[in-house]
Short mmCIF file of C-alpha atoms in Angstrom, two decimals:
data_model
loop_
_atom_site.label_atom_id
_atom_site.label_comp_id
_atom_site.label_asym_id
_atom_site.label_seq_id
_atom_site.Cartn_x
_atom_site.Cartn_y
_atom_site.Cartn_z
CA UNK Q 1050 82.80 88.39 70.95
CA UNK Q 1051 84.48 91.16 73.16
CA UNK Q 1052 86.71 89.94 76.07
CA UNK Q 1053 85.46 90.46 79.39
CA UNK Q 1054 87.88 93.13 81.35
CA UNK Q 1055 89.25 91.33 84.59
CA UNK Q 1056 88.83 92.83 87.70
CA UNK Q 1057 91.02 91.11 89.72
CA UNK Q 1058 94.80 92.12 90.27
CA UNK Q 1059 93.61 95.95 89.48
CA UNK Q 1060 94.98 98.45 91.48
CA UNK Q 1061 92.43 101.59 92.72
CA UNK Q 1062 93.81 103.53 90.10
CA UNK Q 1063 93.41 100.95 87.39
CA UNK Q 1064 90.06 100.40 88.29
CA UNK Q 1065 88.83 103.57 88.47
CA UNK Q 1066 90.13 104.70 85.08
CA UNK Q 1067 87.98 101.31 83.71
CA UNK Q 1068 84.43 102.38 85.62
CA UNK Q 1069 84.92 105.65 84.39
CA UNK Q 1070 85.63 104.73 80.72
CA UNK Q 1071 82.36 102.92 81.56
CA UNK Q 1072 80.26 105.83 82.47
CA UNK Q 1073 79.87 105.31 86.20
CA UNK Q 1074 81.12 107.13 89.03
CA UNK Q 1075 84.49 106.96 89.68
CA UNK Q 1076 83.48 105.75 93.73
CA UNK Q 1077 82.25 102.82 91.82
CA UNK Q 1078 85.94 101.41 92.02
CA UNK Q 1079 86.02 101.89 95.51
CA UNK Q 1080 83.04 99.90 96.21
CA UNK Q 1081 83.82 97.08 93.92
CA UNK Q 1082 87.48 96.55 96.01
CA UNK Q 1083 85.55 96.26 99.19
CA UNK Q 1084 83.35 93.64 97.84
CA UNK Q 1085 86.31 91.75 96.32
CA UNK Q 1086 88.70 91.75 99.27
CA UNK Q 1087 86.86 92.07 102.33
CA UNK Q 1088 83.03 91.23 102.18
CA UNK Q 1089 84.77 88.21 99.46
CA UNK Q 1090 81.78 88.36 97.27
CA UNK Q 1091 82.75 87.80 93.87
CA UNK Q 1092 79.55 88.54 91.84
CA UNK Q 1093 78.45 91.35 90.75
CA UNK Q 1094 74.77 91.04 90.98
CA UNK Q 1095 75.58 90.92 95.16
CA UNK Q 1096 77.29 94.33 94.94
CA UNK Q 1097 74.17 95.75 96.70
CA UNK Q 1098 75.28 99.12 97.00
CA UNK Q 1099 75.90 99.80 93.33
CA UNK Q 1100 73.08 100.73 91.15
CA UNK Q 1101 71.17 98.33 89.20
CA UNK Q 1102 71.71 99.61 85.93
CA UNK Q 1103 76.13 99.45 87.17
CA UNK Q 1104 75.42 96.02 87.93
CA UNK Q 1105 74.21 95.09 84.99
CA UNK Q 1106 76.74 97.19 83.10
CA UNK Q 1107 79.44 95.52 84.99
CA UNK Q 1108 78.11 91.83 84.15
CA UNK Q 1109 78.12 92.60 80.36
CA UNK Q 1110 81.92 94.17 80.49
CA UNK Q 1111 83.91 92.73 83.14
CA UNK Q 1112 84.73 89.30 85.30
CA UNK Q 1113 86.27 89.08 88.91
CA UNK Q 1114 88.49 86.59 87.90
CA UNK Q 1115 88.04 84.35 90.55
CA UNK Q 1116 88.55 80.61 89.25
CA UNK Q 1117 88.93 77.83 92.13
CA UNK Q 1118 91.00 75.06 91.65
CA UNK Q 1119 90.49 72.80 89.43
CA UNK Q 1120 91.68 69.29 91.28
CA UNK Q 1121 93.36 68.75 94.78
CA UNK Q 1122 94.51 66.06 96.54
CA UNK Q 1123 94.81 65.72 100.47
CA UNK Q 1124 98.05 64.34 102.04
CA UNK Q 1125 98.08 62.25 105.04
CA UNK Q 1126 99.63 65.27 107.37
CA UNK Q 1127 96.70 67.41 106.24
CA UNK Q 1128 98.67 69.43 103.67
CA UNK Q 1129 96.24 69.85 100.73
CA UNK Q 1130 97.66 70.52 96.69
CA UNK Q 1131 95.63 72.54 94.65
CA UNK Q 1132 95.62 72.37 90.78
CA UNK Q 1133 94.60 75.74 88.95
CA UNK Q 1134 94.00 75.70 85.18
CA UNK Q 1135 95.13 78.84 83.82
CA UNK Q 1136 93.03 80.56 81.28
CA UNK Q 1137 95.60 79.20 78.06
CA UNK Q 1138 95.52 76.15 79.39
CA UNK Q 1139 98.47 76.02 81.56
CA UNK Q 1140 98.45 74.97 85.20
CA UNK Q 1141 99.96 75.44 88.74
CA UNK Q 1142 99.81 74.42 91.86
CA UNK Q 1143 99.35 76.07 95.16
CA UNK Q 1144 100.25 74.22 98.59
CA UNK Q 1145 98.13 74.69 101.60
CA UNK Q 1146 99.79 73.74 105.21
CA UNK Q 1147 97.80 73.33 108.20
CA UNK Q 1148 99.60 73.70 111.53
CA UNK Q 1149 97.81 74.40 114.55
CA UNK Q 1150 97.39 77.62 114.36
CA UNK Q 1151 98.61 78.42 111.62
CA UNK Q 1152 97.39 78.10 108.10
CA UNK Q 1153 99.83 78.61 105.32
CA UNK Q 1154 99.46 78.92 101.31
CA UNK Q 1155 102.08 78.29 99.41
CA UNK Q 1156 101.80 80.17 96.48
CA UNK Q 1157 103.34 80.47 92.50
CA UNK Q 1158 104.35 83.71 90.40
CA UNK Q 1159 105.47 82.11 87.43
CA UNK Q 1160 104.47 78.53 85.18
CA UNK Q 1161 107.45 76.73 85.37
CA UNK Q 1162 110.72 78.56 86.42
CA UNK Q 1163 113.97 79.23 84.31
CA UNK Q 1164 116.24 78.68 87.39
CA UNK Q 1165 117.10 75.17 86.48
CA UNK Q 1166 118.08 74.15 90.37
CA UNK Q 1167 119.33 70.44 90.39
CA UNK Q 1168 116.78 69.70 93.10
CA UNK Q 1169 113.72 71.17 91.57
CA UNK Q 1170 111.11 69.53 89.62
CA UNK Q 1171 109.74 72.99 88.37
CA UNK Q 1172 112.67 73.98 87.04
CA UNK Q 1173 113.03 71.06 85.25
CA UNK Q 1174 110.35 72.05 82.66
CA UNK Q 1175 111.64 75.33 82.34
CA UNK Q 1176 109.74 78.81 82.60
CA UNK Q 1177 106.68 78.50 80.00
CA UNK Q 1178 105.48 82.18 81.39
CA UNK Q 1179 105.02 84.71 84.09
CA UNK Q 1180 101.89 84.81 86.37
CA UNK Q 1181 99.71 88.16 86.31
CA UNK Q 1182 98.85 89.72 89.40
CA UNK Q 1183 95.42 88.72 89.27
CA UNK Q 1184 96.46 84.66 88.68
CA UNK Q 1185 98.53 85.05 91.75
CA UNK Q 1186 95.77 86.75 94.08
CA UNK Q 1187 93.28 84.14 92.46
CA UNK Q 1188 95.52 81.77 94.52
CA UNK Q 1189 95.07 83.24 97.73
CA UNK Q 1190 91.02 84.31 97.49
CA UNK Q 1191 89.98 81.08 95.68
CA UNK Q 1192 91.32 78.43 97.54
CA UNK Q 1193 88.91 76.27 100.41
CA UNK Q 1194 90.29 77.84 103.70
CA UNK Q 1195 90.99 80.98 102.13
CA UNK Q 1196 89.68 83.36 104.93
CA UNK Q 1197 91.07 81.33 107.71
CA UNK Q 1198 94.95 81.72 106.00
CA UNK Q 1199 97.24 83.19 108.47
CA UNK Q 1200 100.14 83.47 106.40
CA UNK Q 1201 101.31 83.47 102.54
CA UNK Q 1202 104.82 82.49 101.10
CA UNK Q 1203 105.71 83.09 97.50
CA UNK Q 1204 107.48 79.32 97.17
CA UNK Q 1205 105.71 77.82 94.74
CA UNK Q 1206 106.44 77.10 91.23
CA UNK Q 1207 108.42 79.96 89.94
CA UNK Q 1208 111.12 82.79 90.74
CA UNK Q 1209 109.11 85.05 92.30
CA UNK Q 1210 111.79 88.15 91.79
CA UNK Q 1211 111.86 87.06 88.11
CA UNK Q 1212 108.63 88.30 88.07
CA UNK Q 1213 108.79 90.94 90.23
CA UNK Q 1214 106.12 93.29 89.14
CA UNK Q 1215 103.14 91.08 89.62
CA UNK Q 1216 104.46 90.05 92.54
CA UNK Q 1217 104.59 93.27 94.12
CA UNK Q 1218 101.32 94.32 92.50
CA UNK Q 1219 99.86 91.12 94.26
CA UNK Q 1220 101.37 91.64 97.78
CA UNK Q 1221 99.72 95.12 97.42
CA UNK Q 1222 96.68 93.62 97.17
CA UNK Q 1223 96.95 91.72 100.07
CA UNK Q 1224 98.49 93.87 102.42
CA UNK Q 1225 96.90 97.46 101.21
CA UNK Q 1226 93.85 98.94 103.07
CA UNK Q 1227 91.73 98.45 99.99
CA UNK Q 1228 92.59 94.82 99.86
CA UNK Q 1229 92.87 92.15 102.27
CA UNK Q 1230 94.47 94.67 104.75
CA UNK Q 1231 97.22 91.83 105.85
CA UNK Q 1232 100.59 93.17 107.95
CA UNK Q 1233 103.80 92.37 105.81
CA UNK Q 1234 104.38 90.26 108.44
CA UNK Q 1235 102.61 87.18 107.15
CA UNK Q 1236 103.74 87.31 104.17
CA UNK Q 1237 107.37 85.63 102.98
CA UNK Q 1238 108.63 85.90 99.24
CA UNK Q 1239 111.36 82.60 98.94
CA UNK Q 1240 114.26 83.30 96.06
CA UNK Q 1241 117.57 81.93 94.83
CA UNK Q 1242 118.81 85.46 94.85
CA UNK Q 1243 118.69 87.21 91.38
CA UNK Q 1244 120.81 90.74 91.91
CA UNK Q 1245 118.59 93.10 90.82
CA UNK Q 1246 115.18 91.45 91.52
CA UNK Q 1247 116.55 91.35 95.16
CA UNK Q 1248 117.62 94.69 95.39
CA UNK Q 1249 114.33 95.90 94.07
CA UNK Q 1250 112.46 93.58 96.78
CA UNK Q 1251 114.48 94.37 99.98
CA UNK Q 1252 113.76 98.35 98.96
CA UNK Q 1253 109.97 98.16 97.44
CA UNK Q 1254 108.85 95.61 100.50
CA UNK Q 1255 108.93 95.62 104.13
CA UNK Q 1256 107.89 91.57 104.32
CA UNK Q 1257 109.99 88.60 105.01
CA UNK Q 1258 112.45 87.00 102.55
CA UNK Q 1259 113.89 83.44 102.94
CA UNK Q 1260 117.23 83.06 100.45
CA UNK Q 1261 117.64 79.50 99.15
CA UNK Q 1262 120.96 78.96 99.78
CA UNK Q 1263 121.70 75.21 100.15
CA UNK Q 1264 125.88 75.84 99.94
CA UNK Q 1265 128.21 77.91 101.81
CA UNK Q 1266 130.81 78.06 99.07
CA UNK Q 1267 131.00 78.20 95.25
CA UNK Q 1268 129.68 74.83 95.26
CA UNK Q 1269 126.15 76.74 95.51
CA UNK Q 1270 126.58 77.02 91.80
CA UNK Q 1271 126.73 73.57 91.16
CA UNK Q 1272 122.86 73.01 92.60
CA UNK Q 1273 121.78 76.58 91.46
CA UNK Q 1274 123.08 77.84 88.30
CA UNK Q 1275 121.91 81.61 88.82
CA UNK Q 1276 124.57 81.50 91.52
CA UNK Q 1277 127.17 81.87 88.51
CA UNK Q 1278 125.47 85.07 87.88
CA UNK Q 1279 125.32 86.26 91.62
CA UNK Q 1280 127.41 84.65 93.52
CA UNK Q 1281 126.30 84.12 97.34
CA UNK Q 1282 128.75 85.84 98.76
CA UNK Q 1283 128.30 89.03 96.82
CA UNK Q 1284 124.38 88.39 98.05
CA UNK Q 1285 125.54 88.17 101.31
CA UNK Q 1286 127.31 91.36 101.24
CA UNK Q 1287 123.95 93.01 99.87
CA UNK Q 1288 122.31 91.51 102.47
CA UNK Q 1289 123.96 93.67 105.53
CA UNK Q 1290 123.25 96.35 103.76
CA UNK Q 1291 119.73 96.16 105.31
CA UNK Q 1292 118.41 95.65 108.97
CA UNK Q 1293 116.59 92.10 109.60
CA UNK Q 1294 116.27 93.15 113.63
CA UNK Q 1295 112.64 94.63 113.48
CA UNK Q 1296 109.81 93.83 111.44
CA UNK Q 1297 111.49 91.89 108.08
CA UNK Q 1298 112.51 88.71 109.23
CA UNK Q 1299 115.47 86.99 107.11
CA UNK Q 1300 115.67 83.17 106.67
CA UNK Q 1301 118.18 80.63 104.67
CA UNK Q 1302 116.25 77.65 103.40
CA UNK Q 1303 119.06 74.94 103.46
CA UNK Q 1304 118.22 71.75 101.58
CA UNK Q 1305 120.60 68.83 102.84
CA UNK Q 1306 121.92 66.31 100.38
CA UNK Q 1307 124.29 63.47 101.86
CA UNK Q 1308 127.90 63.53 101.07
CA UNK Q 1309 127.22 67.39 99.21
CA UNK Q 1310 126.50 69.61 102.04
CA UNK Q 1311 125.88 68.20 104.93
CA UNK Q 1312 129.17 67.78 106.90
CA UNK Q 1313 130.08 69.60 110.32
CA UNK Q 1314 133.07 71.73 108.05
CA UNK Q 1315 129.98 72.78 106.00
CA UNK Q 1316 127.75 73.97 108.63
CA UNK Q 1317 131.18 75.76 110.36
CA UNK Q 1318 131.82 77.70 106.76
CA UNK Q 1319 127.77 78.53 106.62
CA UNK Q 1320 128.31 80.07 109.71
CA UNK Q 1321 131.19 81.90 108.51
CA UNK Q 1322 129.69 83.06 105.64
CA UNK Q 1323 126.68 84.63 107.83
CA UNK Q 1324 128.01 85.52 110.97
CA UNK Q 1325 126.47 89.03 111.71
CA UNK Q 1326 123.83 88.71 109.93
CA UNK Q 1327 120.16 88.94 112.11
CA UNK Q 1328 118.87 85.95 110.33
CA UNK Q 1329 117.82 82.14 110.95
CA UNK Q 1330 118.70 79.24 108.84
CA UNK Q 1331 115.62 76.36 108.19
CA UNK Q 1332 117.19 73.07 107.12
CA UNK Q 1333 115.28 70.49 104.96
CA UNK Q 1334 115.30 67.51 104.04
CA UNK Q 1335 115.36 66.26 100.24
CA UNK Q 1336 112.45 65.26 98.24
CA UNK Q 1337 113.93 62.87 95.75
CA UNK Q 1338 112.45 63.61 92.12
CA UNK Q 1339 113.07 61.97 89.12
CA UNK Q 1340 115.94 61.82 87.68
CA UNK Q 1341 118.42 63.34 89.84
CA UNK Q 1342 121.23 61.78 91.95
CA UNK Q 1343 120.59 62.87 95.19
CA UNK Q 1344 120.11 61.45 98.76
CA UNK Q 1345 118.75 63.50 101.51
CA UNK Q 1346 121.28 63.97 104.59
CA UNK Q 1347 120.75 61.28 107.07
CA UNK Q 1348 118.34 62.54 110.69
CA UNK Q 1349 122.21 62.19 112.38
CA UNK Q 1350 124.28 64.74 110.19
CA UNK Q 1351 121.04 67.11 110.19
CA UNK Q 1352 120.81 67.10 113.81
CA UNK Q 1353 124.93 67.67 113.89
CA UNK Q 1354 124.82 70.11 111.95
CA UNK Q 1355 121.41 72.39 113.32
CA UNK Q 1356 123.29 71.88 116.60
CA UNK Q 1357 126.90 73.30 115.12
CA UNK Q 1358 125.24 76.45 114.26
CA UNK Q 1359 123.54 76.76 117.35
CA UNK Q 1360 126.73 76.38 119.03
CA UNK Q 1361 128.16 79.28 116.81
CA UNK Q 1362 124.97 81.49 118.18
CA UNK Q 1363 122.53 81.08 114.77
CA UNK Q 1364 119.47 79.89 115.02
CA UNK Q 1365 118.93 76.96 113.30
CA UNK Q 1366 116.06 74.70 113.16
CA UNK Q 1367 114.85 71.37 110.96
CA UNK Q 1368 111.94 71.76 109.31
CA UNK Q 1369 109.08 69.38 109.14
CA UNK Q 1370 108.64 67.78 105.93
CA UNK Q 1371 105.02 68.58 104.75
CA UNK Q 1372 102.88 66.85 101.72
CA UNK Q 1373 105.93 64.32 100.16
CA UNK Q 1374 102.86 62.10 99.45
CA UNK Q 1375 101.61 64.14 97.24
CA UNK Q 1376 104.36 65.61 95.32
CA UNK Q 1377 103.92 68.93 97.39
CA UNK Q 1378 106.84 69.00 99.39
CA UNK Q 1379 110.27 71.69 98.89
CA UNK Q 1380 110.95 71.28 95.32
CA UNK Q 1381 108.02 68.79 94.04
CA UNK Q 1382 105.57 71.06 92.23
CA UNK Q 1383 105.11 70.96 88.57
CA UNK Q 1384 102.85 71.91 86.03
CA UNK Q 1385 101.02 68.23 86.09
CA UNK Q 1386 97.57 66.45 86.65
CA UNK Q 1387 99.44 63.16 87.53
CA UNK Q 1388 99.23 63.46 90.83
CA UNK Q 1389 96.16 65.23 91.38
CA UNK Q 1390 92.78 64.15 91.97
CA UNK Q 1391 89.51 65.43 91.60
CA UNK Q 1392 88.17 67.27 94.78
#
């Protein structure tokens, strides 16, 4: 039996090229992406403005691609986990935070991650493969409260500049005029820092980053191993090459474990080690996982230490720990059905 052709993650170009191939007008692309991304109508036979005979055409050679989750389970903060079975079988999970008024989706580029950070349940199962483009936009379209998402962060499960492409190809998608038309501006990619993948980003994007960072010195390397390949002070340095004061925002997330990183001489060398920089640090608490001999900083020594940095004029705040409940928290997403439940 032939395989379907996917329309989702296309770009206009790609998608014209297939209609055409497929005897219809090459328009046809255009009006299929309006459909898709802003009427969000994801069958064919609703594509009212295309000709019957294209309709049908279109049913017999091509999907959407548009699968909803699978499972999901609702934490007692409102934060709701979404399961999505991948077409081989494989599965993520996508986090989506309600806050006033804001609604965020977390979001995964990869199954697994190859990162290996000690406090990281997805890297513990290692990188089984990269997303497509059209897996990660499935994400954002298929989800519950998908038109009422105000912003999208790429800080799921998975590297998201070790997988850089698709990434890009999906934030096209949601911030183009043919797609969902978005401002950079809502959107944040998260990453450990890989050197090129990072250099790539801050050039090819204009939307937020947030740099896990979790160490002001080499003991970074100790909790993230890629730090042995780029260190965080040569990122640092790459950083002010660019300019965070206008439109790109740029964030540290800062997970605090006791007796590692959390001491007033630790926040006093962070601020060392960014002073200059346009740029606010988030500090989080620890999610324990499995396995792993860690203790998240006390509420004393993370109030200290927000407070030290404020003090040395960076903004620093603590961040609300969302979905713990349900295994959906900073660093508690895995490929699993353990802790999921049917919707």
């Amino acid at each position: 039996m032939q395989t379907k052709e996917e329309i989702l993650g296309k770009t206009p170009e790609e998608l014209k090229k297939f209609v055409t191939e497929c005897g219809m007008p090459p328009f046809t692309s255009k009006q299929i992406l309006k459909w898709i991304y802003q009427k969000r109508v994801y069958d064919f036979n609703q594509m009212t403005d295309i000709s019957k005979n294209n309709r049908e055409k279109l049913q017999q050679v091509a999907t959407i691609g548009i699968n909803p989750p699978a499972e999901s389970i609702t934490s007692a903060d409102g934060t709701e986990k979404y399961l999505f079975r991948l077409g081989d079988g494989q599965t993520i999970e996508a986090v989506y935070i309600p806050d006033k008024e804001r609604a965020t989706l977390c979001i995964s580029s990869q199954v697994g991650c190859r990162m290996k950070c000690l406090f990281c349940m997805t890297g513990k199962q290692g990188l089984q493969r990269n997303l497509t483009s059209a897996e990660i936009i499935n994400q954002i379209l298929s989800v519950p409260n998908s038109e009422s998402l105000t912003n999208i962060v790429y800080m799921g499960m998975g590297e998201p500049t070790d997988n850089l492409d698709e990434v890009l190809k999906s934030i096209e998608a949601v911030i183009a005029p043919w797609g969902l038309s978005w401002s950079p501006k809502r959107i944040t990619l998260s990453t450990v820092g890989t050197r090129k993948g990072l250099q790539r980003y801050l050039k090819e994007s204009k939307c937020h980053l947030a740099i896990s960072l979790h160490s002001p010195d080499t003991r970074r390397s100790e909790i993230i191993p890629a730090d042995k390949a780029f260190p965080s002070a040569e990122m640092i340095d790459m950083l002010r090459q660019y300019d965070f004061s206008h439109q790109r925002r740029l964030s540290f997330e800062y997970i605090m474990f006791a007796g590692v990183n959390d001491s007033t001489a630790d926040a006093e060398a962070l601020a060392h080690l960014i002073k200059g920089l346009d740029c606010r640090v988030n500090l989080i608490r620890y999610h324990a996982i499995p396995g792993v001999a860690l203790n998240t900083a006390s509420d004393k020594n993370m109030i200290t230490f927000r407070d030290t940095l404020n003090k040395k004029g960076i903004t620093a705040t603590i961040r609300a720990s969302r979905g713990e409940d349900i295994f959906a928290a900073c660093g508690m997403l895995a490929s699993q059905q353990k802790n999921a439940r049917v919707r």
